[in-house]
mmCIF file of C-alpha atoms in Angstrom:
data_model
loop_
_atom_site.group_PDB
_atom_site.id
_atom_site.type_symbol
_atom_site.label_atom_id
_atom_site.label_comp_id
_atom_site.label_asym_id
_atom_site.label_seq_id
_atom_site.Cartn_x
_atom_site.Cartn_y
_atom_site.Cartn_z
ATOM 1 C CA MET A 240 5.445 36.029 2.210
ATOM 2 C CA ARG A 241 5.247 38.334 4.654
ATOM 3 C CA LYS A 242 7.839 41.295 5.095
ATOM 4 C CA ASP A 243 7.576 43.846 8.320
ATOM 5 C CA ASP A 244 2.983 44.214 7.999
ATOM 6 C CA LEU A 245 3.079 43.949 3.713
ATOM 7 C CA TYR A 246 1.937 40.780 2.454
ATOM 8 C CA ILE A 247 2.376 39.328 -1.053
ATOM 9 C CA THR A 248 1.790 37.245 -3.333
ATOM 10 C CA ILE A 249 4.100 35.788 -5.023
ATOM 11 C CA PRO A 250 3.209 34.286 -8.556
ATOM 12 C CA SER A 251 4.477 30.475 -8.582
ATOM 13 C CA PHE A 252 5.782 30.411 -11.650
ATOM 14 C CA PHE A 253 8.157 33.104 -11.020
ATOM 15 C CA ARG A 254 9.476 30.900 -8.214
ATOM 16 C CA CYS A 255 11.572 27.627 -9.219
ATOM 17 C CA PRO A 256 10.551 24.536 -9.475
ATOM 18 C CA ILE A 257 13.524 22.769 -7.855
ATOM 19 C CA SER A 258 14.522 25.606 -5.014
ATOM 20 C CA LEU A 259 10.466 27.095 -4.525
ATOM 21 C CA ASP A 260 11.365 30.649 -4.172
ATOM 22 C CA VAL A 261 11.554 33.480 -6.796
ATOM 23 C CA MET A 262 14.279 33.079 -9.470
ATOM 24 C CA LYS A 263 17.849 35.119 -9.565
ATOM 25 C CA SER A 264 17.930 34.685 -13.425
ATOM 26 C CA PRO A 265 15.911 32.233 -15.301
ATOM 27 C CA VAL A 266 17.223 30.227 -17.495
ATOM 28 C CA SER A 267 15.286 27.675 -20.093
ATOM 29 C CA LEU A 268 16.630 24.027 -20.042
ATOM 30 C CA CYS A 269 15.381 23.011 -24.084
ATOM 31 C CA THR A 270 12.102 20.963 -22.818
ATOM 32 C CA GLY A 271 11.156 24.296 -22.852
ATOM 33 C CA VAL A 272 10.655 24.285 -18.462
ATOM 34 C CA THR A 273 12.240 26.943 -16.753
ATOM 35 C CA TYR A 274 14.277 27.051 -13.349
ATOM 36 C CA ASP A 275 17.020 29.471 -11.776
ATOM 37 C CA ARG A 276 20.519 29.212 -12.873
ATOM 38 C CA ALA A 277 22.557 28.536 -9.916
ATOM 39 C CA SER A 278 20.066 25.717 -8.575
ATOM 40 C CA ILE A 279 19.770 24.024 -12.513
ATOM 41 C CA GLN A 280 23.102 24.541 -12.515
ATOM 42 C CA ARG A 281 23.974 22.478 -9.979
ATOM 43 C CA TRP A 282 22.037 19.982 -11.145
ATOM 44 C CA LEU A 283 23.815 20.095 -14.189
ATOM 45 C CA ASP A 284 27.104 19.602 -12.115
ATOM 46 C CA SER A 285 25.655 17.114 -10.521
ATOM 47 C CA GLY A 286 25.390 14.346 -13.796
ATOM 48 C CA ASN A 287 22.163 14.331 -14.010
ATOM 49 C CA ASN A 288 21.392 14.411 -17.813
ATOM 50 C CA THR A 289 17.387 14.754 -17.295
ATOM 51 C CA CYS A 290 14.823 17.542 -16.776
ATOM 52 C CA PRO A 291 14.256 17.390 -12.945
ATOM 53 C CA ALA A 292 10.220 18.410 -13.872
ATOM 54 C CA THR A 293 9.600 16.208 -16.059
ATOM 55 C CA MET A 294 12.144 13.136 -16.108
ATOM 56 C CA GLN A 295 12.489 13.571 -19.923
ATOM 57 C CA VAL A 296 16.322 13.176 -21.117
ATOM 58 C CA LEU A 297 18.312 15.974 -22.207
ATOM 59 C CA GLN A 298 18.991 16.216 -25.737
ATOM 60 C CA SER A 299 21.372 19.348 -24.563
ATOM 61 C CA LYS A 300 22.309 20.702 -21.216
ATOM 62 C CA GLU A 301 22.634 24.224 -22.756
ATOM 63 C CA ILE A 302 20.860 27.064 -20.259
ATOM 64 C CA VAL A 303 19.813 29.831 -21.869
ATOM 65 C CA PRO A 304 18.522 32.970 -20.318
ATOM 66 C CA ASN A 305 14.783 33.501 -20.185
ATOM 67 C CA ARG A 306 14.781 36.689 -21.321
ATOM 68 C CA ASN A 307 11.369 37.844 -20.163
ATOM 69 C CA LEU A 308 10.519 36.056 -18.475
ATOM 70 C CA GLN A 309 13.457 37.728 -16.035
ATOM 71 C CA ARG A 310 12.343 41.636 -16.544
ATOM 72 C CA LEU A 311 8.430 39.832 -15.558
ATOM 73 C CA ILE A 312 10.096 38.958 -12.374
ATOM 74 C CA GLN A 313 11.811 42.433 -11.792
ATOM 75 C CA MET A 314 9.221 44.274 -12.552
ATOM 76 C CA TRP A 315 7.307 42.235 -10.600
ATOM 77 C CA SER A 316 10.402 42.683 -7.734
ATOM 78 C CA ASP A 317 10.567 46.545 -8.502
ATOM 79 C CA SER A 318 5.744 46.137 -7.599
ATOM 80 C CA VAL A 319 6.533 45.224 -4.372
ATOM 81 C CA ALA A 320 10.079 48.407 -3.420
ATOM 82 C CA ARG A 321 7.570 50.351 -3.885
ATOM 83 C CA ARG A 322 4.462 49.351 -1.674
ATOM 84 C CA GLN A 323 7.368 49.244 0.872
ATOM 85 C CA VAL A 324 8.515 52.342 0.464
ATOM 86 C CA ASP A 325 4.774 53.293 0.180
ATOM 87 C CA ALA A 326 4.533 52.128 3.405
ATOM 88 C CA GLU A 327 6.756 53.328 5.506
ATOM 89 C CA SER A 328 5.922 56.853 4.006
ATOM 90 C CA ALA A 329 2.497 56.834 4.993
ATOM 91 C CA ALA A 330 4.248 55.848 8.938
ATOM 92 C CA PRO A 331 5.026 58.704 10.475
ATOM 93 C CA SER A 332 8.036 59.879 10.226
ATOM 94 C CA SER A 333 10.086 62.113 12.794
ATOM 95 C CA VAL A 334 13.190 63.187 9.656
ATOM 96 C CA VAL A 335 12.402 67.273 9.351
ATOM 97 C CA VAL A 336 13.730 68.596 5.020
ATOM 98 C CA PRO A 337 15.450 71.933 6.445
ATOM 99 C CA SER A 338 14.848 75.284 3.984
ATOM 100 C CA GLN A 339 17.182 76.048 1.663
ATOM 101 C CA ASP A 340 17.447 79.140 4.631
ATOM 102 C CA GLN A 341 17.510 76.664 7.182
ATOM 103 C CA VAL A 342 20.859 74.676 4.413
ATOM 104 C CA LYS A 343 23.040 77.880 5.055
ATOM 105 C CA LEU A 344 22.833 78.162 8.540
ATOM 106 C CA LEU A 345 23.960 74.408 8.652
ATOM 107 C CA VAL A 346 26.737 74.791 6.420
ATOM 108 C CA LYS A 347 28.406 77.391 9.231
ATOM 109 C CA GLN A 348 27.637 75.284 12.076
ATOM 110 C CA LEU A 349 29.390 72.720 10.804
ATOM 111 C CA ASP A 350 32.548 73.022 13.685
ATOM 112 C CA LYS A 351 30.373 73.115 16.163
ATOM 113 C CA ASN A 352 26.763 70.098 16.098
ATOM 114 C CA CYS A 353 28.762 68.603 12.676
ATOM 115 C CA SER A 354 27.237 65.743 12.875
ATOM 116 C CA SER A 355 23.621 66.399 12.980
ATOM 117 C CA SER A 356 24.154 69.491 10.375
ATOM 118 C CA LEU A 357 25.129 67.166 8.078
ATOM 119 C CA ALA A 358 22.587 63.999 8.742
ATOM 120 C CA LYS A 359 19.825 67.313 8.007
ATOM 121 C CA ILE A 360 22.513 67.842 4.530
ATOM 122 C CA VAL A 361 21.980 64.683 3.443
ATOM 123 C CA CYS A 362 18.167 64.364 4.172
ATOM 124 C CA PHE A 363 18.090 67.701 2.390
ATOM 125 C CA ALA A 364 20.449 66.535 -0.586
ATOM 126 C CA GLY A 365 18.123 63.343 -0.527
ATOM 127 C CA GLU A 366 14.668 65.332 -1.502
ATOM 128 C CA SER A 367 15.610 66.060 -4.446
ATOM 129 C CA GLU A 368 17.508 66.879 -7.370
ATOM 130 C CA GLU A 369 16.981 71.041 -7.416
ATOM 131 C CA ASN A 370 17.960 70.603 -4.039
ATOM 132 C CA ARG A 371 22.003 68.297 -4.865
ATOM 133 C CA GLU A 372 22.241 71.259 -7.584
ATOM 134 C CA PHE A 373 21.387 74.284 -4.429
ATOM 135 C CA LEU A 374 23.991 72.866 -2.474
ATOM 136 C CA ALA A 375 27.030 73.233 -5.853
ATOM 137 C CA ARG A 376 26.713 76.222 -6.231
ATOM 138 C CA MET A 377 26.441 77.595 -2.916
ATOM 139 C CA ASP A 378 29.457 79.066 -1.691
ATOM 140 C CA GLY A 379 31.603 77.965 -0.069
ATOM 141 C CA PHE A 380 29.988 73.632 1.243
ATOM 142 C CA LEU A 381 32.100 72.877 -1.744
ATOM 143 C CA ASN A 382 34.629 73.824 0.514
ATOM 144 C CA ALA A 383 33.788 73.402 3.742
ATOM 145 C CA VAL A 384 33.801 69.950 2.129
ATOM 146 C CA PHE A 385 36.363 69.286 0.906
ATOM 147 C CA ASP A 386 38.660 70.588 4.000
ATOM 148 C CA PHE A 387 36.241 67.615 5.943
ATOM 149 C CA MET A 388 37.543 65.090 3.342
ATOM 150 C CA ARG A 389 41.326 66.757 4.238
ATOM 151 C CA ASN A 390 40.896 67.459 7.718
ATOM 152 C CA ALA A 391 38.477 64.214 8.793
ATOM 153 C CA GLU A 392 39.241 62.369 11.889
ATOM 154 C CA SER A 393 38.312 58.505 12.587
ATOM 155 C CA ASP A 394 34.734 59.285 13.407
ATOM 156 C CA ILE A 395 33.398 56.866 10.719
ATOM 157 C CA LYS A 396 30.018 57.909 11.302
ATOM 158 C CA LEU A 397 30.526 61.518 10.147
ATOM 159 C CA ILE A 398 32.999 61.040 7.096
ATOM 160 C CA GLU A 399 30.588 58.478 5.150
ATOM 161 C CA GLN A 400 27.517 60.823 6.231
ATOM 162 C CA VAL A 401 30.546 63.601 4.657
ATOM 163 C CA VAL A 402 30.307 61.390 1.684
ATOM 164 C CA SER A 403 26.667 60.627 1.796
ATOM 165 C CA ILE A 404 26.305 63.670 0.382
ATOM 166 C CA LEU A 405 29.192 64.276 -2.646
ATOM 167 C CA ASP A 406 28.667 60.991 -3.220
ATOM 168 C CA LEU A 407 24.635 63.526 -3.742
ATOM 169 C CA ILE A 408 25.741 65.808 -5.536
ATOM 170 C CA GLN A 409 29.347 64.385 -7.914
ATOM 171 C CA SER A 410 27.519 64.946 -11.471
ATOM 172 C CA LYS A 411 26.437 68.747 -9.704
ATOM 173 C CA ILE A 412 30.273 69.521 -8.934
ATOM 174 C CA GLN A 413 32.502 71.143 -11.917
ATOM 175 C CA ASP A 414 35.953 71.309 -9.798
ATOM 176 C CA LYS A 415 36.045 66.721 -8.703
ATOM 177 C CA LYS A 416 40.884 68.110 -7.839
ATOM 178 C CA PRO A 417 40.657 67.923 -4.254
ATOM 179 C CA LEU A 418 39.104 64.512 -3.799
ATOM 180 C CA LEU A 419 42.954 63.531 -6.100
ATOM 181 C CA GLU A 420 44.205 64.693 -3.069
ATOM 182 C CA SER A 421 46.393 62.108 -0.622
ATOM 183 C CA ASN A 422 44.414 63.414 2.163
ATOM 184 C CA CYS A 423 41.003 62.741 0.814
ATOM 185 C CA LEU A 424 42.022 59.414 -0.985
ATOM 186 C CA SER A 425 43.240 57.859 2.921
ATOM 187 C CA THR A 426 39.070 59.383 3.441
ATOM 188 C CA ILE A 427 38.551 57.195 1.413
ATOM 189 C CA LEU A 428 39.938 54.802 2.119
ATOM 190 C CA LEU A 429 38.669 54.236 5.458
ATOM 191 C CA VAL A 430 35.009 53.765 4.609
ATOM 192 C CA LEU A 431 35.865 51.677 2.224
ATOM 193 C CA GLN A 432 37.755 49.813 5.137
ATOM 194 C CA ARG A 433 35.361 50.593 8.166
ATOM 195 C CA GLY A 434 31.779 51.479 6.557
ATOM 196 C CA THR A 435 29.240 50.116 5.886
ATOM 197 C CA SER A 436 28.395 48.561 2.724
ATOM 198 C CA ASP A 437 26.381 51.248 1.365
ATOM 199 C CA SER A 438 29.084 53.601 1.753
ATOM 200 C CA GLN A 439 31.648 51.610 0.908
ATOM 201 C CA ILE A 440 29.250 51.696 -2.109
ATOM 202 C CA GLN A 441 29.113 55.311 -2.182
ATOM 203 C CA SER A 442 32.702 55.582 -2.428
ATOM 204 C CA LEU A 443 33.893 53.981 -5.116
ATOM 205 C CA ARG A 444 30.453 55.078 -6.618
ATOM 206 C CA LEU A 445 32.903 58.859 -5.941
ATOM 207 C CA LEU A 446 36.089 57.088 -6.797
ATOM 208 C CA GLU A 447 34.818 56.322 -10.049
ATOM 209 C CA SER A 448 33.603 59.528 -11.168
ATOM 210 C CA ILE A 449 36.518 61.620 -10.162
ATOM 211 C CA ALA A 450 38.240 59.148 -12.189
ATOM 212 C CA ILE A 451 38.453 61.188 -15.415
ATOM 213 C CA ASP A 452 41.860 60.733 -17.008
ATOM 214 C CA GLY A 453 45.784 58.594 -17.010
ATOM 215 C CA GLU A 454 46.408 61.151 -14.321
ATOM 216 C CA SER A 455 44.047 60.989 -12.376
ATOM 217 C CA LYS A 456 43.683 57.263 -12.446
ATOM 218 C CA LEU A 457 47.310 56.851 -11.560
ATOM 219 C CA LYS A 458 47.202 58.679 -8.645
ATOM 220 C CA ILE A 459 44.025 57.061 -7.798
ATOM 221 C CA ALA A 460 45.920 53.470 -7.859
ATOM 222 C CA GLU A 461 48.818 55.030 -6.630
ATOM 223 C CA LYS A 462 47.954 55.754 -3.329
ATOM 224 C CA GLU A 463 48.953 53.745 -0.956
ATOM 225 C CA GLY A 464 46.289 50.324 -0.048
ATOM 226 C CA LEU A 465 43.282 51.408 -1.494
ATOM 227 C CA LEU A 466 44.134 49.274 -4.503
ATOM 228 C CA LEU A 467 44.470 46.178 -2.467
ATOM 229 C CA GLU A 468 41.107 47.201 -0.688
ATOM 230 C CA LEU A 469 39.267 47.419 -4.541
ATOM 231 C CA VAL A 470 40.629 44.161 -5.287
ATOM 232 C CA ASN A 471 39.703 42.763 -1.509
ATOM 233 C CA SER A 472 36.448 43.999 -2.055
ATOM 234 C CA LEU A 473 35.778 41.595 -5.603
ATOM 235 C CA SER A 474 34.957 38.897 -2.533
ATOM 236 C CA LYS A 475 32.736 36.513 -3.332
ATOM 237 C CA GLU A 476 31.529 36.114 0.334
ATOM 238 C CA LYS A 477 30.818 40.258 -0.475
ATOM 239 C CA ASP A 478 27.732 42.074 -0.859
ATOM 240 C CA GLU A 479 26.989 41.449 -4.419
ATOM 241 C CA ARG A 480 26.060 45.827 -4.656
ATOM 242 C CA LEU A 481 29.752 45.650 -4.179
ATOM 243 C CA ILE A 482 31.631 43.612 -5.945
ATOM 244 C CA GLU A 483 29.495 45.268 -9.338
ATOM 245 C CA ALA A 484 31.182 49.074 -7.483
ATOM 246 C CA SER A 485 34.380 47.617 -7.476
ATOM 247 C CA LEU A 486 34.343 45.728 -10.699
ATOM 248 C CA SER A 487 32.091 49.125 -12.103
ATOM 249 C CA CYS A 488 36.000 51.612 -10.699
ATOM 250 C CA LEU A 489 38.591 48.947 -11.706
ATOM 251 C CA SER A 490 37.386 48.862 -15.308
ATOM 252 C CA ALA A 491 37.514 53.212 -14.303
ATOM 253 C CA ILE A 492 40.014 52.598 -13.748
ATOM 254 C CA THR A 493 42.773 50.486 -15.045
ATOM 255 C CA LYS A 494 44.073 51.509 -18.767
ATOM 256 C CA PRO A 495 46.847 52.739 -17.939
ATOM 257 C CA LYS A 496 49.755 49.609 -17.853
ATOM 258 C CA ARG A 497 51.357 50.557 -14.713
ATOM 259 C CA VAL A 498 47.270 50.102 -12.840
ATOM 260 C CA LYS A 499 46.613 46.936 -14.661
ATOM 261 C CA THR A 500 50.497 45.037 -13.644
ATOM 262 C CA LYS A 501 49.540 45.820 -9.962
ATOM 263 C CA LEU A 502 46.250 44.084 -10.260
ATOM 264 C CA ILE A 503 48.056 41.077 -11.122
ATOM 265 C CA GLN A 504 50.483 42.064 -8.535
ATOM 266 C CA TYR A 505 47.704 42.332 -6.030
ATOM 267 C CA ARG A 506 45.962 37.763 -7.768
ATOM 268 C CA THR A 507 42.611 39.785 -9.453
ATOM 269 C CA ILE A 508 42.550 37.445 -11.864
ATOM 270 C CA PRO A 509 42.254 34.582 -9.622
ATOM 271 C CA GLU A 510 39.500 36.396 -7.964
ATOM 272 C CA LEU A 511 37.483 37.119 -11.233
ATOM 273 C CA LYS A 512 38.157 33.580 -12.087
ATOM 274 C CA ASN A 513 35.984 33.041 -8.020
ATOM 275 C CA LEU A 514 33.969 35.071 -9.602
ATOM 276 C CA LEU A 515 32.568 33.833 -12.984
ATOM 277 C CA SER A 516 33.359 30.395 -11.319
ATOM 278 C CA GLU A 517 30.042 31.018 -9.025
ATOM 279 C CA PRO A 518 27.075 29.318 -10.557
ATOM 280 C CA ASN A 519 24.817 32.012 -9.116
ATOM 281 C CA MET A 520 26.059 35.132 -9.222
ATOM 282 C CA SER A 521 23.963 38.424 -11.879
ATOM 283 C CA VAL A 522 24.600 38.302 -15.160
ATOM 284 C CA SER A 523 26.612 42.254 -14.237
ATOM 285 C CA ILE A 524 29.097 40.898 -12.031
ATOM 286 C CA ILE A 525 29.819 38.522 -15.232
ATOM 287 C CA GLU A 526 29.659 41.191 -17.566
ATOM 288 C CA LYS A 527 31.927 43.133 -15.324
ATOM 289 C CA SER A 528 34.109 40.785 -14.685
ATOM 290 C CA LEU A 529 35.182 39.732 -18.064
ATOM 291 C CA LYS A 530 35.203 42.728 -18.940
ATOM 292 C CA LEU A 531 37.847 43.486 -16.615
ATOM 293 C CA LEU A 532 39.336 40.620 -17.492
ATOM 294 C CA GLU A 533 39.316 41.331 -21.110
ATOM 295 C CA THR A 534 41.135 45.313 -19.726
ATOM 296 C CA LEU A 535 43.671 42.345 -18.140
ATOM 297 C CA SER A 536 44.171 40.118 -20.830
ATOM 298 C CA PHE A 537 44.936 43.756 -23.363
ATOM 299 C CA CYS A 538 48.582 42.943 -20.836
ATOM 300 C CA LYS A 539 51.407 40.619 -21.519
ATOM 301 C CA GLU A 540 51.324 39.699 -17.550
ATOM 302 C CA GLY A 541 47.350 39.260 -17.852
ATOM 303 C CA ARG A 542 47.548 37.494 -21.169
ATOM 304 C CA VAL A 543 50.664 34.738 -19.172
ATOM 305 C CA GLU A 544 48.502 34.318 -16.047
ATOM 306 C CA ILE A 545 45.128 33.330 -17.438
ATOM 307 C CA ARG A 546 46.874 31.485 -21.015
ATOM 308 C CA HIS A 547 47.925 28.535 -17.619
ATOM 309 C CA ASP A 548 45.462 28.649 -16.028
ATOM 310 C CA SER A 549 42.469 26.317 -17.596
ATOM 311 C CA ASN A 550 40.646 26.470 -15.841
ATOM 312 C CA LEU A 551 39.116 30.242 -15.835
ATOM 313 C CA LEU A 552 39.759 29.273 -19.276
ATOM 314 C CA GLN A 553 36.632 26.767 -19.110
ATOM 315 C CA ALA A 554 35.110 28.984 -17.099
ATOM 316 C CA ILE A 555 35.257 31.526 -19.950
ATOM 317 C CA VAL A 556 33.996 29.660 -23.045
ATOM 318 C CA GLN A 557 30.877 28.286 -20.227
ATOM 319 C CA LYS A 558 29.776 32.150 -20.094
ATOM 320 C CA VAL A 559 29.752 32.157 -24.762
ATOM 321 C CA LEU A 560 26.583 32.204 -25.757
ATOM 322 C CA LYS A 561 25.666 31.468 -22.344
ATOM 323 C CA VAL A 562 25.447 35.246 -20.459
ATOM 324 C CA SER A 563 23.677 38.253 -23.036
ATOM 325 C CA SER A 564 25.481 39.431 -26.180
ATOM 326 C CA LYS A 565 27.857 41.664 -23.814
ATOM 327 C CA ALA A 566 29.494 38.868 -21.883
ATOM 328 C CA THR A 567 30.656 37.171 -24.901
ATOM 329 C CA GLU A 568 32.346 40.084 -26.665
ATOM 330 C CA HIS A 569 33.949 40.031 -23.990
ATOM 331 C CA ALA A 570 34.577 36.193 -23.506
ATOM 332 C CA VAL A 571 35.910 35.807 -26.865
ATOM 333 C CA THR A 572 37.361 38.651 -26.944
ATOM 334 C CA VAL A 573 39.440 37.614 -23.770
ATOM 335 C CA LEU A 574 39.999 33.607 -25.303
ATOM 336 C CA TRP A 575 41.646 35.348 -28.222
ATOM 337 C CA SER A 576 44.076 37.040 -26.313
ATOM 338 C CA ALA A 577 44.807 34.593 -24.970
ATOM 339 C CA CYS A 578 44.837 31.801 -27.055
ATOM 340 C CA CYS A 579 46.192 33.587 -30.542
ATOM 341 C CA LEU A 580 48.803 36.337 -29.718
ATOM 342 C CA PHE A 581 50.564 33.726 -28.567
ATOM 343 C CA ARG A 582 49.882 30.694 -30.004
ATOM 344 C CA GLU A 583 49.618 28.940 -26.031
ATOM 345 C CA GLU A 584 49.886 24.933 -26.688
ATOM 346 C CA LYS A 585 48.058 24.592 -23.465
ATOM 347 C CA ALA A 586 45.349 27.483 -23.045
ATOM 348 C CA GLN A 587 44.671 25.590 -26.871
ATOM 349 C CA GLU A 588 43.789 22.716 -25.114
ATOM 350 C CA ALA A 589 42.307 24.065 -22.522
ATOM 351 C CA VAL A 590 39.399 26.036 -24.732
ATOM 352 C CA VAL A 591 39.847 22.816 -27.560
ATOM 353 C CA GLY A 592 38.345 20.160 -24.689
ATOM 354 C CA CYS A 593 35.354 22.736 -23.049
ATOM 355 C CA SER A 594 32.202 20.425 -23.964
ATOM 356 C CA ASN A 595 30.488 22.193 -27.107
ATOM 357 C CA GLY A 596 33.536 25.062 -26.962
ATOM 358 C CA LEU A 597 34.391 25.120 -31.032
ATOM 359 C CA THR A 598 29.888 24.856 -31.890
ATOM 360 C CA LYS A 599 30.153 28.050 -30.127
ATOM 361 C CA PHE A 600 32.170 29.965 -32.229
ATOM 362 C CA LEU A 601 31.058 28.454 -35.279
ATOM 363 C CA LEU A 602 27.768 29.700 -33.386
ATOM 364 C CA LEU A 603 29.024 33.118 -33.226
ATOM 365 C CA MET A 604 30.627 32.803 -36.812
ATOM 366 C CA GLN A 605 26.241 32.729 -38.037
ATOM 367 C CA SER A 606 25.403 35.320 -36.085
ATOM 368 C CA ASP A 607 24.175 38.934 -36.071
ATOM 369 C CA CYS A 608 27.157 40.071 -32.649
ATOM 370 C CA SER A 609 30.381 41.922 -33.922
ATOM 371 C CA SER A 610 32.325 41.289 -36.837
ATOM 372 C CA ALA A 611 35.052 41.847 -34.673
ATOM 373 C CA THR A 612 33.983 39.176 -32.735
ATOM 374 C CA ARG A 613 32.936 36.605 -35.777
ATOM 375 C CA GLN A 614 36.841 37.356 -36.431
ATOM 376 C CA MET A 615 37.996 36.591 -33.805
ATOM 377 C CA SER A 616 35.370 33.208 -34.368
ATOM 378 C CA ALA A 617 37.026 31.855 -36.882
ATOM 379 C CA ASP A 618 40.868 32.958 -36.152
ATOM 380 C CA LEU A 619 40.185 30.402 -33.550
ATOM 381 C CA LEU A 620 38.628 28.282 -35.918
ATOM 382 C CA LYS A 621 41.192 27.394 -37.492
ATOM 383 C CA LEU A 622 43.525 28.073 -35.083
ATOM 384 C CA PHE A 623 42.277 24.474 -33.946
ATOM 385 C CA ARG A 624 42.515 22.886 -37.521
ATOM 386 C CA VAL A 625 38.416 21.605 -35.970
ATOM 387 C CA ASN A 626 36.970 19.590 -39.119
ATOM 388 C CA SER A 627 34.172 21.197 -40.729
ATOM 389 C CA ASN A 628 32.139 18.287 -40.542
ATOM 390 C CA SER A 629 32.324 16.817 -37.009
ATOM 391 C CA CYS A 630 31.327 20.405 -36.209
ATOM 392 C CA LEU A 631 28.375 21.084 -38.055
ATOM 393 C CA SER A 632 27.757 17.824 -37.322
ATOM 394 C CA SER A 633 26.825 19.700 -33.468
ATOM 395 C CA TYR A 634 26.409 21.978 -34.498
ATOM 396 C CA ASP A 635 22.631 20.535 -35.938
ATOM 397 C CA THR A 636 21.454 19.523 -32.889
ATOM 398 C CA LYS A 637 22.163 22.918 -30.196
ATOM 399 C CA THR A 638 21.366 25.448 -32.944
ATOM 400 C CA THR A 639 17.323 25.122 -31.709
ATOM 401 C CA HIS A 640 19.339 25.735 -27.630
ATOM 402 C CA ILE A 641 21.657 28.996 -27.918
ATOM 403 C CA MET A 642 20.879 31.504 -27.583
ATOM 404 C CA PRO A 643 21.417 34.419 -30.441
ATOM 405 C CA CYS A 644 24.776 36.158 -29.213
#
């Protein structure tokens, strides 16, 4: 592998035996062989019942995340990234970080030479925590930035620079109420519609940081076009970093019932189903998708839509005990809301029909997950009137291959 002039040797056991690429989400079969989740899932979904590397017949098609290997790959990837950064840092640079005195002068000149001044201030803020503290405390600086947000025109490059500055110093800003003003939210919406992926992610982090109470969440949600743009950002064709930031932002503002209702009207649940059905989505995106789905299931309209979508229910069951403890708990809560609160027969049938679904609930009852999750699993088992002997027989053949919650 070559990255510009940086040559990288990839350890062979980091490569998926099927795709030969570095594994993004390593998972192991019952044979002990590890594959990338997307590759082995495609193999199994195609009807194969053997291990591709050993050709052994699989006693179980359960896949278990290989956490140790994932950590090793992440450490190696981080090391490669640092080497790249070091190589770039060693190259001659034309960017000179301004001093504090120069920054004070730049702030005064924002109206005259806006683009150049903003670029230098971004550079200054990105240099250190101390610089960010200095900017946040500087007399008149935040007022100047907020005024720019209120009066911003259509120059997207300038707006992106301002958003970048605010994102860098957001944790230092004591009073964020000006960002909730209609004009400022309009500017953030413009970045979400026309900005680069990086500036869109910065805007989402900025929105999340100002969604601190019910009033602020409602102001964000009721800004015309903003909530719909957040939902549009969930498209699986988007940058995964953008999807993850959108999910975090939506979760942060979705506590009020009015917001939940709007999200359901904007077809958020089908978007979440698409993310959960995609085999190569990251663990973080799956967790955040299930968390948002759980929040929407607390709303009557959300439960109705979930329990009438058998494909979505099956996708949720598939994530139980296969992704992470956090994902499992969110998934069980959604299933309990859909199946137990209204005892919807169609929802129950969809869950019962899932491969190994009931076995998973039995395993959860005997795991060290939260007491609430164990109780919900027990409720689901009682509801479906499971034959205990059948479950225990299935349990004996699966126990060694299921990740503990």
